[in-house]
Amino acid sequence: MSDAVPPAPDRPDDPTWSGVHRGPLRAGEWVRLTDQKGRRHNICLEPGKRFFSNKGHLDHDELIGRDEGFSVTSSAGGEYLVFRPLLSEFVVSMPRGAAVVYPKDAAQIVAMADVFPGARVVEAGVGSGALTCSLLRAVGPGGHVSSYERRQEFADVAEKNVTQFFDGRHPAWELTVGDLVEAMKEEESSVDRVVLDMLAPWECVDRVAEALAPGGILCAYVATTTQLGRTVETVRAHGGFTEPQPWETLVRDWHVEGLAVRPGHKMIGHTGFLVTARRMAHGEVAPAKKRRPAPGAYGVDYSGPRPSGLPPTASAEPFEE
């Protein structure tokens, strides 16, 4: 798929491919209009066009050529703030094929998976391209992000979104339509980071273990507790990774007006679970976990992967009268 994409244009205004633009607003750029009630509208600036809302209209020509960070009044008296959208704002309003990785989780992935400039990163699946934008910004043009997506329609949406954000095809990005295990290239045998955002990441653990360089990091993003349990136990049972670390983050805003300081009524609650683990050197096995499992954790009702050192089956836990 990537072979059919035309080469990226020269970017003298942004050689780092950060997706950030400076200077006056230009035709073809996207801007975000925010009204006094906090409602947001993203528009692409085109000479001669108008933006319409229940507050009247705005001419694009009134915005083009001005420095961002100003307010403008519509024909019916509505007042709007005008800024270029931040990455965190862009990804929550972009067209979606699949659900997006929210900024709070993308930030955790970049930080806790230690994605660095120049890193070689494998991502599966690409969804709508939200996480891809964060990964590409983190690795920069000197790194490489290989994204794998099983569904063509999702890949098409992601390609459009990522190209729109960076205003061109990022030179460090390669997008492949196919299953990670089957389509992953042989030359990708020593990558720094692997990020799995898919329904069954446990199916890829063996292939990921082959691809990751010693010390590399596996990061999985899953939505449900059943997925979380299966992923953690599969990584743990593999033996070639450090003890997997699972967690989630919740974000709550606050209302602050004079003496009225209280938690906001809305919050970004559960969006997904994250799991990270580091690859041991090939042939090395992580030390066994010292803490004993809780009673019944791997009892007769458990049918998933079993950590090393446990018997293949377990009797029912005795109950005290």
PDB file of C-alpha atoms in Angstrom:
ATOM      1  CA  MET A   1       0.000   0.000   0.000  1.00  0.00           C
ATOM      2  CA  SER A   2       2.740   2.407   0.915  1.00  0.00           C
ATOM      3  CA  ASP A   3       4.456   1.938  -2.460  1.00  0.00           C
ATOM      4  CA  ALA A   4       1.508   3.587  -4.197  1.00  0.00           C
ATOM      5  CA  VAL A   5       1.728   6.763  -2.128  1.00  0.00           C
ATOM      6  CA  PRO A   6       3.559   9.668  -3.837  1.00  0.00           C
ATOM      7  CA  PRO A   7       6.749  10.867  -2.152  1.00  0.00           C
ATOM      8  CA  ALA A   8       6.392  13.507   0.532  1.00  0.00           C
ATOM      9  CA  PRO A   9       6.935  17.128  -0.524  1.00  0.00           C
ATOM     10  CA  ASP A  10       9.798  19.216   0.799  1.00  0.00           C
ATOM     11  CA  ARG A  11       8.977  20.698   4.178  1.00  0.00           C
ATOM     12  CA  PRO A  12      11.248  23.736   4.658  1.00  0.00           C
ATOM     13  CA  ASP A  13       8.770  25.135   7.186  1.00  0.00           C
ATOM     14  CA  ASP A  14       8.870  21.996   9.335  1.00  0.00           C
ATOM     15  CA  PRO A  15      11.949  19.821   8.764  1.00  0.00           C
ATOM     16  CA  THR A  16      11.197  17.906  11.979  1.00  0.00           C
ATOM     17  CA  TRP A  17       7.812  16.702  10.667  1.00  0.00           C
ATOM     18  CA  SER A  18       6.171  17.617  13.974  1.00  0.00           C
ATOM     19  CA  GLY A  19       2.848  18.570  12.412  1.00  0.00           C
ATOM     20  CA  VAL A  20       3.173  22.045  13.970  1.00  0.00           C
ATOM     21  CA  HIS A  21       2.891  25.150  11.772  1.00  0.00           C
ATOM     22  CA  ARG A  22       4.046  28.641  12.630  1.00  0.00           C
ATOM     23  CA  GLY A  23       3.345  32.061  11.240  1.00  0.00           C
ATOM     24  CA  PRO A  24       0.189  33.445   9.627  1.00  0.00           C
ATOM     25  CA  LEU A  25      -2.660  31.084   8.777  1.00  0.00           C
ATOM     26  CA  ARG A  26      -2.473  29.845   5.206  1.00  0.00           C
ATOM     27  CA  ALA A  27      -5.000  28.513   2.712  1.00  0.00           C
ATOM     28  CA  GLY A  28      -5.212  24.723   2.981  1.00  0.00           C
ATOM     29  CA  GLU A  29      -4.516  24.674   6.714  1.00  0.00           C
ATOM     30  CA  TRP A  30      -6.962  23.407   9.334  1.00  0.00           C
ATOM     31  CA  VAL A  31      -8.064  25.660  12.165  1.00  0.00           C
ATOM     32  CA  ARG A  32     -10.286  25.144  15.193  1.00  0.00           C
ATOM     33  CA  LEU A  33     -13.096  27.584  15.981  1.00  0.00           C
ATOM     34  CA  THR A  34     -14.318  27.579  19.588  1.00  0.00           C
ATOM     35  CA  ASP A  35     -17.454  29.495  20.581  1.00  0.00           C
ATOM     36  CA  GLN A  36     -18.303  30.973  23.978  1.00  0.00           C
ATOM     37  CA  LYS A  37     -19.999  27.751  25.115  1.00  0.00           C
ATOM     38  CA  GLY A  38     -16.961  25.662  24.282  1.00  0.00           C
ATOM     39  CA  ARG A  39     -18.395  24.146  21.094  1.00  0.00           C
ATOM     40  CA  ARG A  40     -15.654  23.401  18.593  1.00  0.00           C
ATOM     41  CA  HIS A  41     -15.542  23.323  14.809  1.00  0.00           C
ATOM     42  CA  ASN A  42     -12.575  22.260  12.672  1.00  0.00           C
ATOM     43  CA  ILE A  43     -12.437  23.796   9.211  1.00  0.00           C
ATOM     44  CA  CYS A  44      -9.988  23.755   6.323  1.00  0.00           C
ATOM     45  CA  LEU A  45      -9.261  27.289   5.136  1.00  0.00           C
ATOM     46  CA  GLU A  46     -10.133  27.905   1.497  1.00  0.00           C
ATOM     47  CA  PRO A  47     -10.199  31.325  -0.201  1.00  0.00           C
ATOM     48  CA  GLY A  48     -13.724  32.475  -1.003  1.00  0.00           C
ATOM     49  CA  LYS A  49     -15.473  29.938   1.240  1.00  0.00           C
ATOM     50  CA  ARG A  50     -17.699  30.549   4.267  1.00  0.00           C
ATOM     51  CA  PHE A  51     -18.254  28.751   7.560  1.00  0.00           C
ATOM     52  CA  PHE A  52     -21.903  28.576   8.641  1.00  0.00           C
ATOM     53  CA  SER A  53     -23.357  27.924  12.094  1.00  0.00           C
ATOM     54  CA  ASN A  54     -26.413  28.913  14.126  1.00  0.00           C
ATOM     55  CA  LYS A  55     -24.485  32.119  14.825  1.00  0.00           C
ATOM     56  CA  GLY A  56     -24.345  33.171  11.179  1.00  0.00           C
ATOM     57  CA  HIS A  57     -21.328  32.880   8.928  1.00  0.00           C
ATOM     58  CA  LEU A  58     -17.617  33.638   8.801  1.00  0.00           C
ATOM     59  CA  ASP A  59     -15.593  34.245   5.669  1.00  0.00           C
ATOM     60  CA  HIS A  60     -12.429  32.157   5.446  1.00  0.00           C
ATOM     61  CA  ASP A  61     -10.712  35.172   3.915  1.00  0.00           C
ATOM     62  CA  GLU A  62     -11.105  36.953   7.285  1.00  0.00           C
ATOM     63  CA  LEU A  63      -8.898  34.288   8.868  1.00  0.00           C
ATOM     64  CA  ILE A  64      -6.276  33.632   6.205  1.00  0.00           C
ATOM     65  CA  GLY A  65      -3.127  35.687   6.713  1.00  0.00           C
ATOM     66  CA  ARG A  66      -3.633  36.370  10.439  1.00  0.00           C
ATOM     67  CA  ASP A  67      -1.582  34.948  13.303  1.00  0.00           C
ATOM     68  CA  GLU A  68      -3.469  32.294  15.241  1.00  0.00           C
ATOM     69  CA  GLY A  69      -4.820  33.144  18.680  1.00  0.00           C
ATOM     70  CA  PHE A  70      -7.413  35.776  17.842  1.00  0.00           C
ATOM     71  CA  SER A  71     -11.170  36.123  18.183  1.00  0.00           C
ATOM     72  CA  VAL A  72     -13.548  36.836  15.334  1.00  0.00           C
ATOM     73  CA  THR A  73     -17.257  37.728  15.268  1.00  0.00           C
ATOM     74  CA  SER A  74     -19.704  36.037  12.918  1.00  0.00           C
ATOM     75  CA  SER A  75     -22.438  37.795  10.937  1.00  0.00           C
ATOM     76  CA  ALA A  76     -24.990  37.112  13.713  1.00  0.00           C
ATOM     77  CA  GLY A  77     -22.764  38.209  16.606  1.00  0.00           C
ATOM     78  CA  GLY A  78     -21.210  34.873  17.597  1.00  0.00           C
ATOM     79  CA  GLU A  79     -17.667  35.144  18.905  1.00  0.00           C
ATOM     80  CA  TYR A  80     -15.080  32.461  18.089  1.00  0.00           C
ATOM     81  CA  LEU A  81     -11.504  31.826  19.165  1.00  0.00           C
ATOM     82  CA  VAL A  82      -9.263  30.797  16.263  1.00  0.00           C
ATOM     83  CA  PHE A  83      -6.247  28.498  16.756  1.00  0.00           C
ATOM     84  CA  ARG A  84      -4.553  25.745  14.833  1.00  0.00           C
ATOM     85  CA  PRO A  85      -5.656  22.435  16.446  1.00  0.00           C
ATOM     86  CA  LEU A  86      -3.240  20.702  18.799  1.00  0.00           C
ATOM     87  CA  LEU A  87      -2.551  17.017  18.198  1.00  0.00           C
ATOM     88  CA  SER A  88      -4.691  16.122  21.231  1.00  0.00           C
ATOM     89  CA  GLU A  89      -7.553  18.158  19.744  1.00  0.00           C
ATOM     90  CA  PHE A  90      -7.105  16.848  16.228  1.00  0.00           C
ATOM     91  CA  VAL A  91      -7.295  13.150  17.122  1.00  0.00           C
ATOM     92  CA  VAL A  92     -10.574  13.386  19.062  1.00  0.00           C
ATOM     93  CA  SER A  93     -12.301  15.157  16.175  1.00  0.00           C
ATOM     94  CA  MET A  94     -10.754  13.349  13.194  1.00  0.00           C
ATOM     95  CA  PRO A  95     -12.905  11.142  10.940  1.00  0.00           C
ATOM     96  CA  ARG A  96     -13.004   7.632  12.394  1.00  0.00           C
ATOM     97  CA  GLY A  97     -12.913   4.187  10.918  1.00  0.00           C
ATOM     98  CA  ALA A  98     -12.144   2.506  14.234  1.00  0.00           C
ATOM     99  CA  ALA A  99     -12.163   3.945  17.751  1.00  0.00           C
ATOM    100  CA  VAL A 100      -9.223   6.250  18.424  1.00  0.00           C
ATOM    101  CA  VAL A 101      -6.611   5.937  21.157  1.00  0.00           C
ATOM    102  CA  TYR A 102      -7.403   8.900  23.399  1.00  0.00           C
ATOM    103  CA  PRO A 103      -4.668  11.473  24.099  1.00  0.00           C
ATOM    104  CA  LYS A 104      -4.338  10.383  27.728  1.00  0.00           C
ATOM    105  CA  ASP A 105      -3.508   6.840  26.624  1.00  0.00           C
ATOM    106  CA  ALA A 106      -1.315   7.913  23.700  1.00  0.00           C
ATOM    107  CA  ALA A 107       0.719  10.055  26.102  1.00  0.00           C
ATOM    108  CA  GLN A 108       1.119   7.107  28.479  1.00  0.00           C
ATOM    109  CA  ILE A 109       2.198   4.838  25.616  1.00  0.00           C
ATOM    110  CA  VAL A 110       4.822   7.284  24.361  1.00  0.00           C
ATOM    111  CA  ALA A 111       6.132   7.879  27.893  1.00  0.00           C
ATOM    112  CA  MET A 112       5.913   4.424  29.461  1.00  0.00           C
ATOM    113  CA  ALA A 113       7.034   2.579  26.319  1.00  0.00           C
ATOM    114  CA  ASP A 114       9.884   5.100  26.172  1.00  0.00           C
ATOM    115  CA  VAL A 115       9.432   5.931  22.487  1.00  0.00           C
ATOM    116  CA  PHE A 116      12.402   8.109  21.532  1.00  0.00           C
ATOM    117  CA  PRO A 117      13.686  10.054  18.494  1.00  0.00           C
ATOM    118  CA  GLY A 118      15.123   7.600  15.982  1.00  0.00           C
ATOM    119  CA  ALA A 119      13.316   4.581  17.453  1.00  0.00           C
ATOM    120  CA  ARG A 120      12.188   1.672  15.284  1.00  0.00           C
ATOM    121  CA  VAL A 121       8.555   1.051  16.216  1.00  0.00           C
ATOM    122  CA  VAL A 122       6.039  -1.550  15.049  1.00  0.00           C
ATOM    123  CA  GLU A 123       2.338  -0.752  15.546  1.00  0.00           C
ATOM    124  CA  ALA A 124      -0.634  -3.083  15.053  1.00  0.00           C
ATOM    125  CA  GLY A 125      -3.444  -2.107  14.316  1.00  0.00           C
ATOM    126  CA  VAL A 126      -3.542   1.408  13.113  1.00  0.00           C
ATOM    127  CA  GLY A 127      -7.250   2.122  13.756  1.00  0.00           C
ATOM    128  CA  SER A 128      -7.955   5.697  12.670  1.00  0.00           C
ATOM    129  CA  GLY A 129      -4.339   6.869  12.964  1.00  0.00           C
ATOM    130  CA  ALA A 130      -4.526   8.731  16.280  1.00  0.00           C
ATOM    131  CA  LEU A 131      -1.750   6.813  18.020  1.00  0.00           C
ATOM    132  CA  THR A 132       0.259   6.746  14.796  1.00  0.00           C
ATOM    133  CA  CYS A 133       0.484  10.549  14.857  1.00  0.00           C
ATOM    134  CA  SER A 134       1.910  10.485  18.390  1.00  0.00           C
ATOM    135  CA  LEU A 135       4.397   7.730  17.533  1.00  0.00           C
ATOM    136  CA  LEU A 136       5.602   9.534  14.404  1.00  0.00           C
ATOM    137  CA  ARG A 137       6.042  12.788  16.286  1.00  0.00           C
ATOM    138  CA  ALA A 138       8.044  10.937  18.961  1.00  0.00           C
ATOM    139  CA  VAL A 139      10.402   9.055  16.600  1.00  0.00           C
ATOM    140  CA  GLY A 140      10.870  11.996  14.199  1.00  0.00           C
ATOM    141  CA  PRO A 141      12.016  11.712  10.578  1.00  0.00           C
ATOM    142  CA  GLY A 142      15.094   9.750  11.686  1.00  0.00           C
ATOM    143  CA  GLY A 143      13.037   6.921  13.168  1.00  0.00           C
ATOM    144  CA  HIS A 144      10.659   4.441  11.608  1.00  0.00           C
ATOM    145  CA  VAL A 145       7.071   3.421  12.382  1.00  0.00           C
ATOM    146  CA  SER A 146       5.726   0.313  10.661  1.00  0.00           C
ATOM    147  CA  SER A 147       1.949   0.146  11.042  1.00  0.00           C
ATOM    148  CA  TYR A 148      -0.075  -2.989  10.316  1.00  0.00           C
ATOM    149  CA  GLU A 149      -3.838  -2.956   9.857  1.00  0.00           C
ATOM    150  CA  ARG A 150      -5.989  -5.920   8.887  1.00  0.00           C
ATOM    151  CA  ARG A 151      -8.875  -3.943   7.409  1.00  0.00           C
ATOM    152  CA  GLN A 152      -8.411  -1.891   4.264  1.00  0.00           C
ATOM    153  CA  GLU A 153     -11.180   0.575   5.149  1.00  0.00           C
ATOM    154  CA  PHE A 154      -9.503   1.401   8.468  1.00  0.00           C
ATOM    155  CA  ALA A 155      -6.129   1.774   6.777  1.00  0.00           C
ATOM    156  CA  ASP A 156      -7.608   4.211   4.259  1.00  0.00           C
ATOM    157  CA  VAL A 157      -9.069   6.408   7.011  1.00  0.00           C
ATOM    158  CA  ALA A 158      -5.827   6.304   9.006  1.00  0.00           C
ATOM    159  CA  GLU A 159      -3.733   7.229   5.987  1.00  0.00           C
ATOM    160  CA  LYS A 160      -5.922  10.232   5.263  1.00  0.00           C
ATOM    161  CA  ASN A 161      -5.888  11.420   8.880  1.00  0.00           C
ATOM    162  CA  VAL A 162      -2.140  11.036   9.399  1.00  0.00           C
ATOM    163  CA  THR A 163      -1.325  12.699   6.085  1.00  0.00           C
ATOM    164  CA  GLN A 164      -3.686  15.552   6.925  1.00  0.00           C
ATOM    165  CA  PHE A 165      -2.093  16.174  10.313  1.00  0.00           C
ATOM    166  CA  PHE A 166       1.479  16.213   8.988  1.00  0.00           C
ATOM    167  CA  ASP A 167       0.479  17.999   5.783  1.00  0.00           C
ATOM    168  CA  GLY A 168       2.093  15.258   3.689  1.00  0.00           C
ATOM    169  CA  ARG A 169       3.182  11.637   3.882  1.00  0.00           C
ATOM    170  CA  HIS A 170       5.573  11.310   6.831  1.00  0.00           C
ATOM    171  CA  PRO A 171       8.933   9.930   5.629  1.00  0.00           C
ATOM    172  CA  ALA A 172       9.263   7.650   8.665  1.00  0.00           C
ATOM    173  CA  TRP A 173       5.918   5.902   8.176  1.00  0.00           C
ATOM    174  CA  GLU A 174       5.149   2.646   6.409  1.00  0.00           C
ATOM    175  CA  LEU A 175       1.587   1.309   6.366  1.00  0.00           C
ATOM    176  CA  THR A 176       0.859  -2.315   5.499  1.00  0.00           C
ATOM    177  CA  VAL A 177      -2.565  -3.918   5.153  1.00  0.00           C
ATOM    178  CA  GLY A 178      -2.352  -7.381   6.643  1.00  0.00           C
ATOM    179  CA  ASP A 179      -2.021  -9.424   9.813  1.00  0.00           C
ATOM    180  CA  LEU A 180       1.063  -8.619  11.885  1.00  0.00           C
ATOM    181  CA  VAL A 181       2.138 -12.243  12.342  1.00  0.00           C
ATOM    182  CA  GLU A 182       1.824 -13.043   8.637  1.00  0.00           C
ATOM    183  CA  ALA A 183       2.856  -9.727   7.063  1.00  0.00           C
ATOM    184  CA  MET A 184       5.673  -8.569   9.341  1.00  0.00           C
ATOM    185  CA  LYS A 185       8.809  -8.235   7.241  1.00  0.00           C
ATOM    186  CA  GLU A 186      11.904 -10.313   7.934  1.00  0.00           C
ATOM    187  CA  GLU A 187      14.074  -7.203   8.139  1.00  0.00           C
ATOM    188  CA  GLU A 188      11.999  -6.072  11.119  1.00  0.00           C
ATOM    189  CA  SER A 189      13.824  -8.499  13.356  1.00  0.00           C
ATOM    190  CA  SER A 190      15.403  -6.036  15.748  1.00  0.00           C
ATOM    191  CA  VAL A 191      12.901  -3.312  16.575  1.00  0.00           C
ATOM    192  CA  ASP A 192      12.954  -1.112  19.664  1.00  0.00           C
ATOM    193  CA  ARG A 193       9.250  -0.938  20.514  1.00  0.00           C
ATOM    194  CA  VAL A 194       6.097  -2.856  19.597  1.00  0.00           C
ATOM    195  CA  VAL A 195       2.647  -1.406  20.301  1.00  0.00           C
ATOM    196  CA  LEU A 196      -0.345  -3.729  19.968  1.00  0.00           C
ATOM    197  CA  ASP A 197      -3.785  -2.110  19.733  1.00  0.00           C
ATOM    198  CA  MET A 198      -5.894  -5.066  18.667  1.00  0.00           C
ATOM    199  CA  LEU A 199      -8.549  -7.526  19.825  1.00  0.00           C
ATOM    200  CA  ALA A 200      -6.222 -10.444  20.571  1.00  0.00           C
ATOM    201  CA  PRO A 201      -2.668  -9.191  21.219  1.00  0.00           C
ATOM    202  CA  TRP A 202      -1.768 -12.491  22.904  1.00  0.00           C
ATOM    203  CA  GLU A 203      -1.795 -14.128  19.461  1.00  0.00           C
ATOM    204  CA  CYS A 204       1.222 -11.996  18.497  1.00  0.00           C
ATOM    205  CA  VAL A 205       3.443 -12.470  21.550  1.00  0.00           C
ATOM    206  CA  ASP A 206       5.700 -15.125  19.994  1.00  0.00           C
ATOM    207  CA  ARG A 207       6.233 -13.065  16.829  1.00  0.00           C
ATOM    208  CA  VAL A 208       6.822  -9.915  18.845  1.00  0.00           C
ATOM    209  CA  ALA A 209       9.407 -11.738  20.960  1.00  0.00           C
ATOM    210  CA  GLU A 210      11.282 -12.632  17.764  1.00  0.00           C
ATOM    211  CA  ALA A 211      11.195  -9.051  16.505  1.00  0.00           C
ATOM    212  CA  LEU A 212      12.105  -7.116  19.652  1.00  0.00           C
ATOM    213  CA  ALA A 213      15.736  -6.330  20.373  1.00  0.00           C
ATOM    214  CA  PRO A 214      16.963  -7.238  23.874  1.00  0.00           C
ATOM    215  CA  GLY A 215      15.750  -4.521  26.210  1.00  0.00           C
ATOM    216  CA  GLY A 216      12.981  -3.541  23.799  1.00  0.00           C
ATOM    217  CA  ILE A 217       9.493  -2.859  25.079  1.00  0.00           C
ATOM    218  CA  LEU A 218       6.159  -4.475  24.282  1.00  0.00           C
ATOM    219  CA  CYS A 219       3.113  -2.294  24.974  1.00  0.00           C
ATOM    220  CA  ALA A 220      -0.424  -3.628  24.580  1.00  0.00           C
ATOM    221  CA  TYR A 221      -3.607  -1.564  24.639  1.00  0.00           C
ATOM    222  CA  VAL A 222      -6.804  -3.507  25.365  1.00  0.00           C
ATOM    223  CA  ALA A 223     -10.353  -2.524  26.233  1.00  0.00           C
ATOM    224  CA  THR A 224     -11.740  -5.232  28.549  1.00  0.00           C
ATOM    225  CA  THR A 225     -10.678  -7.099  31.678  1.00  0.00           C
ATOM    226  CA  THR A 226     -10.844 -10.451  29.882  1.00  0.00           C
ATOM    227  CA  GLN A 227      -8.445  -9.161  27.225  1.00  0.00           C
ATOM    228  CA  LEU A 228      -6.223  -7.733  29.944  1.00  0.00           C
ATOM    229  CA  GLY A 229      -6.024 -11.031  31.814  1.00  0.00           C
ATOM    230  CA  ARG A 230      -5.273 -13.098  28.718  1.00  0.00           C
ATOM    231  CA  THR A 231      -2.612 -10.653  27.525  1.00  0.00           C
ATOM    232  CA  VAL A 232      -0.794 -10.433  30.869  1.00  0.00           C
ATOM    233  CA  GLU A 233      -0.828 -14.191  31.421  1.00  0.00           C
ATOM    234  CA  THR A 234       0.412 -14.936  27.896  1.00  0.00           C
ATOM    235  CA  VAL A 235       3.332 -12.513  28.240  1.00  0.00           C
ATOM    236  CA  ARG A 236       4.099 -13.906  31.698  1.00  0.00           C
ATOM    237  CA  ALA A 237       3.970 -17.531  30.511  1.00  0.00           C
ATOM    238  CA  HIS A 238       6.242 -16.805  27.552  1.00  0.00           C
ATOM    239  CA  GLY A 239       9.195 -16.343  29.883  1.00  0.00           C
ATOM    240  CA  GLY A 240      11.186 -14.077  27.608  1.00  0.00           C
ATOM    241  CA  PHE A 241       9.804 -10.844  29.063  1.00  0.00           C
ATOM    242  CA  THR A 242      10.005  -9.124  32.400  1.00  0.00           C
ATOM    243  CA  GLU A 243       6.947  -9.246  34.638  1.00  0.00           C
ATOM    244  CA  PRO A 244       4.167  -7.457  32.678  1.00  0.00           C
ATOM    245  CA  GLN A 245       2.845  -4.255  34.250  1.00  0.00           C
ATOM    246  CA  PRO A 246      -0.883  -3.509  33.714  1.00  0.00           C
ATOM    247  CA  TRP A 247      -2.624  -0.226  34.560  1.00  0.00           C
ATOM    248  CA  GLU A 248      -5.191   2.341  33.450  1.00  0.00           C
ATOM    249  CA  THR A 249      -5.548   6.112  33.862  1.00  0.00           C
ATOM    250  CA  LEU A 250      -8.586   8.261  34.541  1.00  0.00           C
ATOM    251  CA  VAL A 251      -8.788  11.995  33.841  1.00  0.00           C
ATOM    252  CA  ARG A 252     -11.100  14.367  35.727  1.00  0.00           C
ATOM    253  CA  ASP A 253     -11.290  18.112  35.190  1.00  0.00           C
ATOM    254  CA  TRP A 254     -12.107  20.656  37.899  1.00  0.00           C
ATOM    255  CA  HIS A 255     -14.535  23.548  38.059  1.00  0.00           C
ATOM    256  CA  VAL A 256     -12.860  26.685  39.473  1.00  0.00           C
ATOM    257  CA  GLU A 257     -14.826  29.920  39.984  1.00  0.00           C
ATOM    258  CA  GLY A 258     -13.987  31.956  43.076  1.00  0.00           C
ATOM    259  CA  LEU A 259     -14.967  29.869  46.106  1.00  0.00           C
ATOM    260  CA  ALA A 260     -16.683  27.248  43.929  1.00  0.00           C
ATOM    261  CA  VAL A 261     -13.784  24.824  43.500  1.00  0.00           C
ATOM    262  CA  ARG A 262     -14.976  21.270  42.924  1.00  0.00           C
ATOM    263  CA  PRO A 263     -14.500  18.290  40.649  1.00  0.00           C
ATOM    264  CA  GLY A 264     -16.129  18.622  37.237  1.00  0.00           C
ATOM    265  CA  HIS A 265     -19.315  16.718  36.465  1.00  0.00           C
ATOM    266  CA  LYS A 266     -17.693  14.947  33.530  1.00  0.00           C
ATOM    267  CA  MET A 267     -14.511  12.923  33.261  1.00  0.00           C
ATOM    268  CA  ILE A 268     -12.646  10.708  30.829  1.00  0.00           C
ATOM    269  CA  GLY A 269     -13.052   7.432  32.648  1.00  0.00           C
ATOM    270  CA  HIS A 270     -12.137   3.995  31.364  1.00  0.00           C
ATOM    271  CA  THR A 271     -10.899   3.995  27.790  1.00  0.00           C
ATOM    272  CA  GLY A 272      -8.508   1.066  27.892  1.00  0.00           C
ATOM    273  CA  PHE A 273      -5.883  -0.877  29.818  1.00  0.00           C
ATOM    274  CA  LEU A 274      -2.156  -0.674  29.108  1.00  0.00           C
ATOM    275  CA  VAL A 275       0.390  -3.443  29.607  1.00  0.00           C
ATOM    276  CA  THR A 276       4.151  -3.083  29.235  1.00  0.00           C
ATOM    277  CA  ALA A 277       6.991  -5.600  29.472  1.00  0.00           C
ATOM    278  CA  ARG A 278      10.660  -5.571  28.445  1.00  0.00           C
ATOM    279  CA  ARG A 279      12.289  -8.200  26.253  1.00  0.00           C
ATOM    280  CA  MET A 280      14.950 -10.313  27.890  1.00  0.00           C
ATOM    281  CA  ALA A 281      18.105 -11.187  25.951  1.00  0.00           C
ATOM    282  CA  HIS A 282      17.429 -14.087  23.601  1.00  0.00           C
ATOM    283  CA  GLY A 283      17.776 -17.365  25.477  1.00  0.00           C
ATOM    284  CA  GLU A 284      17.454 -15.681  28.880  1.00  0.00           C
ATOM    285  CA  VAL A 285      14.449 -16.229  31.146  1.00  0.00           C
ATOM    286  CA  ALA A 286      13.114 -13.697  33.627  1.00  0.00           C
ATOM    287  CA  PRO A 287      13.378 -14.694  37.315  1.00  0.00           C
ATOM    288  CA  ALA A 288      10.239 -16.312  38.672  1.00  0.00           C
ATOM    289  CA  LYS A 289       7.856 -14.069  40.547  1.00  0.00           C
ATOM    290  CA  LYS A 290       8.393 -14.494  44.296  1.00  0.00           C
ATOM    291  CA  ARG A 291       4.958 -13.456  45.489  1.00  0.00           C
ATOM    292  CA  ARG A 292       2.554 -16.389  45.669  1.00  0.00           C
ATOM    293  CA  PRO A 293      -0.668 -16.105  43.637  1.00  0.00           C
ATOM    294  CA  ALA A 294      -3.881 -15.470  45.523  1.00  0.00           C
ATOM    295  CA  PRO A 295      -5.780 -18.619  46.536  1.00  0.00           C
ATOM    296  CA  GLY A 296      -7.848 -19.837  43.631  1.00  0.00           C
ATOM    297  CA  ALA A 297      -6.160 -17.535  41.100  1.00  0.00           C
ATOM    298  CA  TYR A 298      -5.155 -20.530  38.986  1.00  0.00           C
ATOM    299  CA  GLY A 299      -7.767 -22.939  40.273  1.00  0.00           C
ATOM    300  CA  VAL A 300     -10.027 -25.350  38.400  1.00  0.00           C
ATOM    301  CA  ASP A 301     -12.049 -22.542  36.850  1.00  0.00           C
ATOM    302  CA  TYR A 302      -8.991 -20.963  35.231  1.00  0.00           C
ATOM    303  CA  SER A 303      -8.209 -22.149  31.703  1.00  0.00           C
ATOM    304  CA  GLY A 304      -5.738 -19.552  30.420  1.00  0.00           C
ATOM    305  CA  PRO A 305      -1.934 -19.578  30.121  1.00  0.00           C
ATOM    306  CA  ARG A 306      -0.110 -20.678  33.245  1.00  0.00           C
ATOM    307  CA  PRO A 307       3.107 -19.138  34.547  1.00  0.00           C
ATOM    308  CA  SER A 308       6.153 -21.398  34.765  1.00  0.00           C
ATOM    309  CA  GLY A 309       6.556 -23.167  38.090  1.00  0.00           C
ATOM    310  CA  LEU A 310       2.851 -23.890  38.533  1.00  0.00           C
ATOM    311  CA  PRO A 311       1.452 -27.394  38.040  1.00  0.00           C
ATOM    312  CA  PRO A 312      -0.505 -27.865  34.786  1.00  0.00           C
ATOM    313  CA  THR A 313      -3.719 -28.380  36.747  1.00  0.00           C
ATOM    314  CA  ALA A 314      -4.954 -27.348  40.171  1.00  0.00           C
ATOM    315  CA  SER A 315      -7.505 -28.843  42.498  1.00  0.00           C
ATOM    316  CA  ALA A 316     -10.391 -26.850  43.849  1.00  0.00           C
ATOM    317  CA  GLU A 317      -9.532 -24.566  46.713  1.00  0.00           C
ATOM    318  CA  PRO A 318     -10.776 -25.897  50.079  1.00  0.00           C
ATOM    319  CA  PHE A 319     -13.464 -23.894  51.819  1.00  0.00           C
ATOM    320  CA  GLU A 320     -13.511 -23.413  55.554  1.00  0.00           C
ATOM    321  CA  GLU A 321     -16.772 -24.054  57.363  1.00  0.00           C
TER     322      GLU A 321
END
